[in-house]
mmCIF file of C-alpha atoms and ligand atoms in Angstrom:
data_model
loop_
_atom_site.group_PDB
_atom_site.id
_atom_site.type_symbol
_atom_site.label_atom_id
_atom_site.label_comp_id
_atom_site.label_asym_id
_atom_site.label_seq_id
_atom_site.Cartn_x
_atom_site.Cartn_y
_atom_site.Cartn_z
ATOM 1 C CA MET E 1 115.004 122.226 81.601
ATOM 2 C CA THR E 2 115.636 118.949 82.863
ATOM 3 C CA PRO E 3 118.996 117.387 82.192
ATOM 4 C CA ARG E 4 119.088 114.487 80.641
ATOM 5 C CA ILE E 5 120.871 112.888 82.557
ATOM 6 C CA SER E 6 121.160 108.993 83.100
ATOM 7 C CA LEU E 7 119.901 107.385 86.924
ATOM 8 C CA THR E 8 123.606 106.523 86.833
ATOM 9 C CA ARG E 9 124.809 109.645 86.807
ATOM 10 C CA TYR E 10 121.893 110.745 89.084
ATOM 11 C CA LEU E 11 122.479 108.362 91.661
ATOM 12 C CA VAL E 12 126.254 108.762 90.953
ATOM 13 C CA GLU E 13 126.081 112.779 92.148
ATOM 14 C CA LYS E 14 123.766 111.985 94.877
ATOM 15 C CA GLN E 15 126.523 110.281 96.670
ATOM 16 C CA ARG E 16 129.128 112.227 96.096
ATOM 17 C CA VAL E 17 128.047 115.587 95.546
ATOM 18 C CA ASP E 18 124.476 115.957 97.972
ATOM 19 C CA ASP E 19 126.834 112.737 100.085
ATOM 20 C CA ARG E 20 123.101 111.810 100.160
ATOM 21 C CA ILE E 21 123.326 108.144 99.704
ATOM 22 C CA PRO E 22 125.830 105.888 100.416
ATOM 23 C CA SER E 23 128.130 103.802 98.043
ATOM 24 C CA ASP E 24 125.888 101.114 99.049
ATOM 25 C CA LEU E 25 122.523 102.522 98.508
ATOM 26 C CA ARG E 26 123.560 103.874 95.510
ATOM 27 C CA LEU E 27 124.038 100.227 94.184
ATOM 28 C CA LEU E 28 120.958 98.988 95.268
ATOM 29 C CA LEU E 29 119.040 101.155 93.687
ATOM 30 C CA GLU E 30 120.552 100.591 90.309
ATOM 31 C CA VAL E 31 120.463 96.164 90.684
ATOM 32 C CA VAL E 32 115.964 97.663 91.898
ATOM 33 C CA ALA E 33 115.584 100.227 88.090
ATOM 34 C CA ARG E 34 118.006 96.754 86.399
ATOM 35 C CA ALA E 35 115.358 94.589 87.549
ATOM 36 C CA CYS E 36 112.788 96.644 86.356
ATOM 37 C CA LYS E 37 113.528 97.017 83.003
ATOM 38 C CA GLY E 38 113.970 93.075 82.728
ATOM 39 C CA ILE E 39 110.413 93.228 84.470
ATOM 40 C CA SER E 40 109.199 95.476 81.773
ATOM 41 C CA HIS E 41 110.319 93.304 79.129
ATOM 42 C CA ALA E 42 108.644 91.140 80.056
ATOM 43 C CA VAL E 43 105.508 92.383 80.666
ATOM 44 C CA ASN E 44 106.190 93.717 77.422
ATOM 45 C CA LYS E 45 105.981 90.275 75.078
ATOM 46 C CA GLY E 46 102.252 90.389 76.978
ATOM 47 C CA ALA E 47 100.824 86.745 74.829
ATOM 48 C CA LEU E 48 104.298 86.412 72.640
ATOM 49 C CA GLY E 49 106.096 85.255 75.809
ATOM 50 C CA ASP E 50 103.563 82.698 77.463
ATOM 51 C CA VAL E 51 103.504 86.069 80.127
ATOM 52 C CA LEU E 52 99.490 86.395 81.172
ATOM 53 C CA GLY E 53 96.908 84.286 83.062
ATOM 54 C CA SER E 54 97.155 82.882 86.115
ATOM 55 C CA ALA E 55 99.575 81.183 87.572
ATOM 56 C CA GLY E 56 97.287 78.375 89.600
ATOM 57 C CA THR E 57 98.409 79.632 93.119
ATOM 58 C CA ASP E 58 97.047 81.955 95.587
ATOM 59 C CA ASN E 59 99.324 84.282 98.061
ATOM 60 C CA VAL E 60 100.045 84.780 101.206
ATOM 61 C CA GLN E 61 96.794 87.817 100.484
ATOM 62 C CA GLY E 62 94.554 85.262 99.305
ATOM 63 C CA GLU E 63 94.606 86.696 96.138
ATOM 64 C CA VAL E 64 95.138 84.526 93.195
ATOM 65 C CA GLN E 65 98.547 84.813 91.226
ATOM 66 C CA LYS E 66 99.513 85.827 87.691
ATOM 67 C CA LYS E 67 102.370 83.821 86.142
ATOM 68 C CA LEU E 68 103.890 88.018 85.819
ATOM 69 C CA ASP E 69 103.512 88.490 90.062
ATOM 70 C CA ILE E 70 105.746 85.226 89.816
ATOM 71 C CA ILE E 71 108.214 86.389 87.492
ATOM 72 C CA ALA E 72 108.730 89.519 88.324
ATOM 73 C CA ASN E 73 109.480 88.240 91.661
ATOM 74 C CA GLU E 74 111.772 86.327 90.998
ATOM 75 C CA VAL E 75 112.979 88.944 88.898
ATOM 76 C CA LEU E 76 113.233 90.452 91.867
ATOM 77 C CA ILE E 77 115.107 88.021 94.341
ATOM 78 C CA GLU E 78 117.828 86.802 92.135
ATOM 79 C CA ALA E 79 118.963 90.391 91.280
ATOM 80 C CA ASN E 80 119.333 91.500 94.397
ATOM 81 C CA GLU E 81 120.157 88.780 96.258
ATOM 82 C CA TRP E 82 123.905 88.410 96.199
ATOM 83 C CA GLY E 83 124.859 92.278 95.878
ATOM 84 C CA GLY E 84 126.506 92.346 99.017
ATOM 85 C CA HIS E 85 123.929 95.045 99.734
ATOM 86 C CA LEU E 86 121.033 93.593 101.334
ATOM 87 C CA ALA E 87 120.071 91.765 104.648
ATOM 88 C CA ALA E 88 116.811 90.279 103.546
ATOM 89 C CA MET E 89 113.612 91.226 101.820
ATOM 90 C CA ALA E 90 109.875 91.533 101.890
ATOM 91 C CA SER E 91 107.193 91.292 99.249
ATOM 92 C CA GLU E 92 103.776 90.182 98.164
ATOM 93 C CA GLU E 93 104.011 87.297 96.619
ATOM 94 C CA MET E 94 105.807 85.501 100.238
ATOM 95 C CA GLU E 95 103.885 84.974 103.473
ATOM 96 C CA GLY E 96 107.795 85.553 105.639
ATOM 97 C CA ILE E 97 110.772 87.472 104.189
ATOM 98 C CA TYR E 98 113.418 86.218 102.065
ATOM 99 C CA VAL E 99 117.326 86.244 104.011
ATOM 100 C CA VAL E 100 119.793 86.753 102.002
ATOM 101 C CA PRO E 101 121.779 83.441 101.321
ATOM 102 C CA ASN E 102 124.683 82.419 103.591
ATOM 103 C CA ARG E 103 126.989 81.669 99.737
ATOM 104 C CA TYR E 104 126.349 85.789 99.459
ATOM 105 C CA PRO E 105 127.655 88.509 102.406
ATOM 106 C CA LYS E 106 125.033 90.697 103.703
ATOM 107 C CA GLY E 107 124.626 94.050 103.641
ATOM 108 C CA GLU E 108 122.618 97.260 106.071
ATOM 109 C CA TYR E 109 119.485 97.346 103.953
ATOM 110 C CA LEU E 110 116.225 95.236 103.626
ATOM 111 C CA LEU E 111 114.464 95.778 100.602
ATOM 112 C CA LEU E 112 110.206 95.787 100.377
ATOM 113 C CA PHE E 113 108.069 95.486 97.446
ATOM 114 C CA ASP E 114 105.410 94.947 95.937
ATOM 115 C CA PRO E 115 106.502 92.942 92.791
ATOM 116 C CA LEU E 116 103.459 93.598 90.331
ATOM 117 C CA ASP E 117 101.033 95.728 91.538
ATOM 118 C CA GLY E 118 97.799 96.315 90.240
ATOM 119 C CA SER E 119 98.061 93.088 88.310
ATOM 120 C CA SER E 120 94.505 92.368 87.555
ATOM 121 C CA ASN E 121 95.450 94.743 84.970
ATOM 122 C CA ILE E 122 98.214 92.426 83.394
ATOM 123 C CA ASP E 123 95.818 90.488 81.158
ATOM 124 C CA VAL E 124 94.030 93.174 79.191
ATOM 125 C CA ASN E 125 96.932 95.462 78.761
ATOM 126 C CA VAL E 126 96.247 98.345 81.233
ATOM 127 C CA SER E 127 98.799 99.338 82.539
ATOM 128 C CA ILE E 128 100.815 97.767 86.171
ATOM 129 C CA GLY E 129 104.007 98.544 87.860
ATOM 130 C CA THR E 130 106.632 97.503 90.665
ATOM 131 C CA ILE E 131 106.096 99.749 93.988
ATOM 132 C CA PHE E 132 109.434 99.436 96.623
ATOM 133 C CA SER E 133 110.627 101.057 100.040
ATOM 134 C CA VAL E 134 114.452 100.296 101.123
ATOM 135 C CA LEU E 135 114.692 99.828 105.216
ATOM 136 C CA LYS E 136 118.409 100.170 107.244
ATOM 137 C CA LYS E 137 118.153 96.983 108.961
ATOM 138 C CA PRO E 138 118.290 98.512 112.643
ATOM 139 C CA GLU E 139 121.953 97.466 114.879
ATOM 140 C CA GLY E 140 122.449 94.880 117.113
ATOM 141 C CA GLY E 141 120.843 91.569 117.546
ATOM 142 C CA HIS E 142 122.071 88.443 115.396
ATOM 143 C CA GLY E 143 120.919 87.625 111.849
ATOM 144 C CA VAL E 144 118.147 89.061 110.069
ATOM 145 C CA SER E 145 113.801 88.939 110.855
ATOM 146 C CA GLU E 146 110.711 89.900 110.064
ATOM 147 C CA GLN E 147 110.949 92.064 113.388
ATOM 148 C CA ASP E 148 113.426 94.183 111.959
ATOM 149 C CA PHE E 149 111.143 95.310 108.942
ATOM 150 C CA LEU E 150 108.609 96.325 111.063
ATOM 151 C CA GLN E 151 109.336 99.621 111.306
ATOM 152 C CA ALA E 152 107.086 102.832 110.591
ATOM 153 C CA GLY E 153 107.394 104.864 107.027
ATOM 154 C CA SER E 154 109.284 107.863 108.234
ATOM 155 C CA ARG E 155 112.195 105.243 109.133
ATOM 156 C CA GLN E 156 112.504 105.107 104.419
ATOM 157 C CA VAL E 157 115.841 105.839 102.960
ATOM 158 C CA ALA E 158 114.396 105.476 99.456
ATOM 159 C CA ALA E 159 111.450 104.443 97.671
ATOM 160 C CA GLY E 160 109.781 104.673 94.553
ATOM 161 C CA TYR E 161 107.382 102.389 91.643
ATOM 162 C CA CYS E 162 108.419 101.704 87.426
ATOM 163 C CA LEU E 163 105.202 102.112 86.583
ATOM 164 C CA TYR E 164 105.379 99.843 82.935
ATOM 165 C CA GLY E 165 103.110 101.509 80.396
ATOM 166 C CA PRO E 166 102.961 103.667 77.053
ATOM 167 C CA GLN E 167 106.479 103.998 78.428
ATOM 168 C CA THR E 168 108.185 102.946 81.771
ATOM 169 C CA THR E 169 108.962 105.284 84.061
ATOM 170 C CA LEU E 170 110.544 104.530 87.304
ATOM 171 C CA VAL E 171 110.043 107.550 90.029
ATOM 172 C CA LEU E 172 112.024 107.458 93.142
ATOM 173 C CA THR E 173 113.194 108.931 96.318
ATOM 174 C CA VAL E 174 115.703 109.624 98.446
ATOM 175 C CA GLY E 175 114.343 112.040 100.939
ATOM 176 C CA ASP E 176 115.386 115.069 99.180
ATOM 177 C CA GLY E 177 112.066 115.893 96.554
ATOM 178 C CA VAL E 178 110.591 113.374 93.970
ATOM 179 C CA ALA E 179 112.519 112.934 90.594
ATOM 180 C CA MET E 180 111.254 110.413 87.134
ATOM 181 C CA PHE E 181 112.998 108.502 84.515
ATOM 182 C CA THR E 182 112.326 107.360 81.483
ATOM 183 C CA LEU E 183 113.127 104.446 80.057
ATOM 184 C CA ASP E 184 115.465 104.644 76.901
ATOM 185 C CA ARG E 185 115.009 101.362 75.246
ATOM 186 C CA GLU E 186 117.839 102.082 72.281
ATOM 187 C CA GLN E 187 120.143 102.876 75.536
ATOM 188 C CA GLY E 188 118.315 101.072 77.439
ATOM 189 C CA SER E 189 119.408 102.593 80.713
ATOM 190 C CA PHE E 190 116.738 104.875 82.776
ATOM 191 C CA VAL E 191 116.928 108.856 81.491
ATOM 192 C CA LEU E 192 116.112 111.978 84.139
ATOM 193 C CA THR E 193 112.870 113.300 82.684
ATOM 194 C CA ALA E 194 111.338 115.086 85.348
ATOM 195 C CA GLU E 195 112.717 116.254 88.699
ATOM 196 C CA ASP E 196 111.857 117.971 91.900
ATOM 197 C CA VAL E 197 107.918 116.482 91.170
ATOM 198 C CA LYS E 198 105.423 118.869 92.809
ATOM 199 C CA ILE E 199 101.819 117.367 93.399
ATOM 200 C CA PRO E 200 99.857 120.519 93.574
ATOM 201 C CA GLU E 201 97.762 121.518 97.000
ATOM 202 C CA ASP E 202 94.244 121.621 94.517
ATOM 203 C CA THR E 203 92.892 119.663 92.360
ATOM 204 C CA ARG E 204 89.217 118.903 91.162
ATOM 205 C CA GLU E 205 89.780 115.091 90.429
ATOM 206 C CA PHE E 206 89.281 111.707 93.170
ATOM 207 C CA ALA E 207 90.340 107.965 92.729
ATOM 208 C CA ILE E 208 88.035 105.743 94.145
ATOM 209 C CA ASN E 209 85.972 101.921 93.680
ATOM 210 C CA MET E 210 83.033 103.715 93.490
ATOM 211 C CA SER E 211 81.079 100.439 93.380
ATOM 212 C CA ASN E 212 82.310 100.164 97.614
ATOM 213 C CA MET E 213 80.128 103.719 97.711
ATOM 214 C CA ARG E 214 77.822 101.331 100.043
ATOM 215 C CA HIS E 215 79.634 99.710 101.903
ATOM 216 C CA TRP E 216 82.157 103.841 103.446
ATOM 217 C CA ASP E 217 82.065 105.382 106.505
ATOM 218 C CA ALA E 218 80.595 108.484 106.895
ATOM 219 C CA PRO E 219 83.228 111.199 106.282
ATOM 220 C CA VAL E 220 84.587 109.586 103.037
ATOM 221 C CA ARG E 221 80.700 108.953 101.936
ATOM 222 C CA ARG E 222 80.184 113.129 102.533
ATOM 223 C CA TYR E 223 83.240 113.342 100.625
ATOM 224 C CA ILE E 224 82.296 112.048 98.120
ATOM 225 C CA ASP E 225 79.245 112.828 97.774
ATOM 226 C CA GLU E 226 80.169 116.644 97.173
ATOM 227 C CA CYS E 227 82.256 115.811 94.728
ATOM 228 C CA LEU E 228 79.436 114.040 93.023
ATOM 229 C CA ALA E 229 76.847 116.984 94.040
ATOM 230 C CA GLY E 230 79.672 119.592 92.369
ATOM 231 C CA LYS E 231 78.820 123.206 91.460
ATOM 232 C CA ASP E 232 75.217 123.356 92.220
ATOM 233 C CA GLY E 233 76.542 121.502 95.622
ATOM 234 C CA PRO E 234 79.136 123.341 98.873
ATOM 235 C CA ARG E 235 81.802 122.334 96.613
ATOM 236 C CA GLY E 236 80.877 125.028 94.338
ATOM 237 C CA SER E 237 82.326 123.049 91.626
ATOM 238 C CA ASP E 238 82.495 120.427 89.383
ATOM 239 C CA PHE E 239 84.916 117.357 90.082
ATOM 240 C CA ASN E 240 86.049 113.973 87.237
ATOM 241 C CA MET E 241 86.909 111.371 88.624
ATOM 242 C CA ARG E 242 89.507 108.216 87.340
ATOM 243 C CA TRP E 243 89.798 104.181 88.903
ATOM 244 C CA ILE E 244 92.623 102.783 87.324
ATOM 245 C CA ALA E 245 92.625 100.101 89.150
ATOM 246 C CA SER E 246 96.171 99.867 89.519
ATOM 247 C CA MET E 247 98.305 102.151 92.545
ATOM 248 C CA VAL E 248 100.865 102.947 91.349
ATOM 249 C CA THR E 249 98.660 104.398 87.604
ATOM 250 C CA ASP E 250 96.373 105.975 89.812
ATOM 251 C CA VAL E 251 99.758 107.425 91.896
ATOM 252 C CA HIS E 252 101.455 108.849 88.585
ATOM 253 C CA ARG E 253 98.778 111.029 87.405
ATOM 254 C CA ILE E 254 98.443 111.945 90.702
ATOM 255 C CA LEU E 255 102.398 113.071 91.217
ATOM 256 C CA THR E 256 102.283 113.718 87.342
ATOM 257 C CA ARG E 257 99.022 116.724 87.825
ATOM 258 C CA GLY E 258 97.550 116.500 91.239
ATOM 259 C CA GLY E 259 93.986 114.104 92.380
ATOM 260 C CA ILE E 260 93.351 112.585 95.381
ATOM 261 C CA PHE E 261 93.715 108.443 95.397
ATOM 262 C CA LEU E 262 90.998 106.767 97.998
ATOM 263 C CA TYR E 263 90.949 102.885 99.091
ATOM 264 C CA PRO E 264 89.231 103.759 102.400
ATOM 265 C CA TRP E 265 88.060 101.067 105.363
ATOM 266 C CA ASP E 266 84.884 100.000 104.544
ATOM 267 C CA LYS E 267 82.387 97.364 105.940
ATOM 268 C CA ARG E 268 82.436 94.565 103.966
ATOM 269 C CA GLU E 269 85.517 93.165 106.150
ATOM 270 C CA PRO E 270 85.073 95.472 108.923
ATOM 271 C CA GLY E 271 88.264 93.638 111.079
ATOM 272 C CA LYS E 272 90.655 95.128 108.243
ATOM 273 C CA PRO E 273 91.441 98.458 108.047
ATOM 274 C CA GLY E 274 92.265 99.032 104.599
ATOM 275 C CA LYS E 275 92.207 97.197 101.408
ATOM 276 C CA LEU E 276 96.675 97.867 100.501
ATOM 277 C CA ARG E 277 99.530 97.164 102.963
ATOM 278 C CA LEU E 278 101.230 99.211 104.381
ATOM 279 C CA LEU E 279 104.746 98.311 103.955
ATOM 280 C CA TYR E 280 104.858 97.807 100.897
ATOM 281 C CA GLU E 281 102.649 99.744 98.905
ATOM 282 C CA ALA E 282 101.300 102.587 101.790
ATOM 283 C CA ASN E 283 104.201 103.945 103.040
ATOM 284 C CA PRO E 284 106.381 104.080 99.393
ATOM 285 C CA MET E 285 103.179 106.417 97.910
ATOM 286 C CA GLY E 286 102.997 108.031 100.997
ATOM 287 C CA TRP E 287 107.127 109.034 101.150
ATOM 288 C CA LEU E 288 106.443 110.231 97.447
ATOM 289 C CA VAL E 289 103.548 112.247 97.512
ATOM 290 C CA GLU E 290 105.303 114.200 101.008
ATOM 291 C CA GLN E 291 108.104 114.522 99.188
ATOM 292 C CA ALA E 292 106.651 116.180 96.228
ATOM 293 C CA GLY E 293 104.262 118.772 99.010
ATOM 294 C CA GLY E 294 101.294 116.153 99.125
ATOM 295 C CA THR E 295 99.744 114.500 102.191
ATOM 296 C CA ALA E 296 99.019 110.647 102.959
ATOM 297 C CA THR E 297 96.571 109.594 105.487
ATOM 298 C CA ASN E 298 94.255 106.505 106.666
ATOM 299 C CA GLY E 299 92.127 108.404 107.421
ATOM 300 C CA ARG E 300 93.311 110.091 111.344
ATOM 301 C CA GLN E 301 96.764 109.838 110.918
ATOM 302 C CA ARG E 302 99.699 110.275 109.081
ATOM 303 C CA ILE E 303 100.216 106.760 106.794
ATOM 304 C CA LEU E 304 104.319 106.865 107.886
ATOM 305 C CA ASP E 305 104.121 107.547 111.466
ATOM 306 C CA ILE E 306 102.393 103.725 112.387
ATOM 307 C CA GLU E 307 103.910 101.105 113.651
ATOM 308 C CA PRO E 308 103.617 98.192 111.571
ATOM 309 C CA GLY E 309 102.184 95.450 113.909
ATOM 310 C CA LYS E 310 102.759 92.465 111.314
ATOM 311 C CA LEU E 311 104.883 92.453 107.705
ATOM 312 C CA HIS E 312 101.507 92.432 105.599
ATOM 313 C CA GLU E 313 99.688 94.880 107.529
ATOM 314 C CA ARG E 314 96.633 96.324 105.082
ATOM 315 C CA VAL E 315 95.522 100.147 106.055
ATOM 316 C CA SER E 316 92.975 102.739 104.926
ATOM 317 C CA VAL E 317 94.914 104.927 102.372
ATOM 318 C CA ILE E 318 94.140 108.490 101.662
ATOM 319 C CA LEU E 319 96.802 110.284 99.894
ATOM 320 C CA GLY E 320 97.449 112.714 97.399
ATOM 321 C CA SER E 321 96.685 116.832 96.576
ATOM 322 C CA ARG E 322 97.220 118.282 99.994
ATOM 323 C CA ASN E 323 94.075 120.414 101.044
ATOM 324 C CA GLU E 324 91.733 117.540 99.247
ATOM 325 C CA VAL E 325 93.232 115.474 101.391
ATOM 326 C CA GLU E 326 93.130 117.408 104.401
ATOM 327 C CA ARG E 327 89.493 117.421 103.867
ATOM 328 C CA VAL E 328 89.160 114.312 104.165
ATOM 329 C CA THR E 329 91.082 113.677 107.422
ATOM 330 C CA GLY E 330 89.219 116.941 108.746
ATOM 331 C CA TYR E 331 86.143 115.042 108.350
ATOM 332 C CA HIS E 332 86.905 111.811 109.972
ATOM 333 C CA ALA E 333 88.144 113.916 113.117
ATOM 334 C CA SER E 334 84.979 116.035 112.959
HETATM 335 P P1 LIG A 1 90.097 97.067 93.740
HETATM 336 C C1 LIG A 1 95.573 96.409 92.600
HETATM 337 O O1 LIG A 1 95.033 95.081 93.449
HETATM 338 C C2 LIG A 1 95.411 97.071 94.512
HETATM 339 O O2 LIG A 1 96.450 96.725 95.194
HETATM 340 C C3 LIG A 1 95.774 98.856 93.528
HETATM 341 O O3 LIG A 1 96.970 98.911 92.695
HETATM 342 C C4 LIG A 1 94.460 99.196 93.415
HETATM 343 O O4 LIG A 1 94.340 100.236 93.238
HETATM 344 C C5 LIG A 1 93.291 98.745 94.067
HETATM 345 O O5 LIG A 1 94.386 96.859 94.649
HETATM 346 C C6 LIG A 1 92.274 98.516 92.970
HETATM 347 O O6 LIG A 1 91.602 97.484 93.755
HETATM 348 O O7 LIG A 1 89.545 96.942 94.928
HETATM 349 O O8 LIG A 1 89.112 98.452 93.034
HETATM 350 O O9 LIG A 1 90.256 96.169 92.645
#
């Protein structure tokens, strides 16, 4: 039975008992969790809070920004800029990096986030979430630049997400497994509800946007065709499909009961390696999945080994139950 301890106590023990995280990283994670509580509160207001609908602007990705995208981004910036633990932040919603203003002390960490992933689901009351990744600012150099953020996912020191669903759940790794915390709204604090989370190596459940089928590359097409063929096909077993169009929610289901998630390259925009962003979506999710015993590749290589060339770089993502991801990756190799 998982001991019902608070996130604060969990992090203090990670710092004191396991010497796993320094105090500045503990402070950073507590501030991010507090910001997620604020975002959860805004999300839960829905139509009562004038937070729905679009903001009438586009983000750097050329996507329509929802009001809550901007609110969530502002909450994370304001919560983190004064603490002295960060040098700078990067967000899906901002073109360039946000350097901590000189009126505040700067720390050694870099925080990257998708402030509200799955925002196309906001107006229809489907689960959405915040994804975050923490890197250390490279030693030396003066000041901080975008180049400092361009580190492979294997360099992350912490990663996680907060899922705003029927429960508000914070999922976190600092490199020694995955822990899950559920927001106790009566206490106003996150309480540990699962630790050492493990993804089953096998699954019969896949997550992909089937409407893109005619645009996929042959290896992905082969894999999905075999799943659809079910017990009469080469897999000899029927498969189930889920697609929530909110990566945080699809990944949470996979961490909870297994599965494979695919957002592969497709020929609609052949110049783009994929839709999802490497630094603040694929890397944090890829590390969480690996820490839970799963696998995360772009079809050809481990996502966490990819050396980023630019801040908003996109990537093809195949992650989840190890044996299924390795099968798809094998199809790409053959
Ligand atoms: P599609 C949400 O916009 C997102 O970035 C991920 O959360 C999600 O998995 C994907 O895009 C959904 O994309 O093309 O199915 O709407």
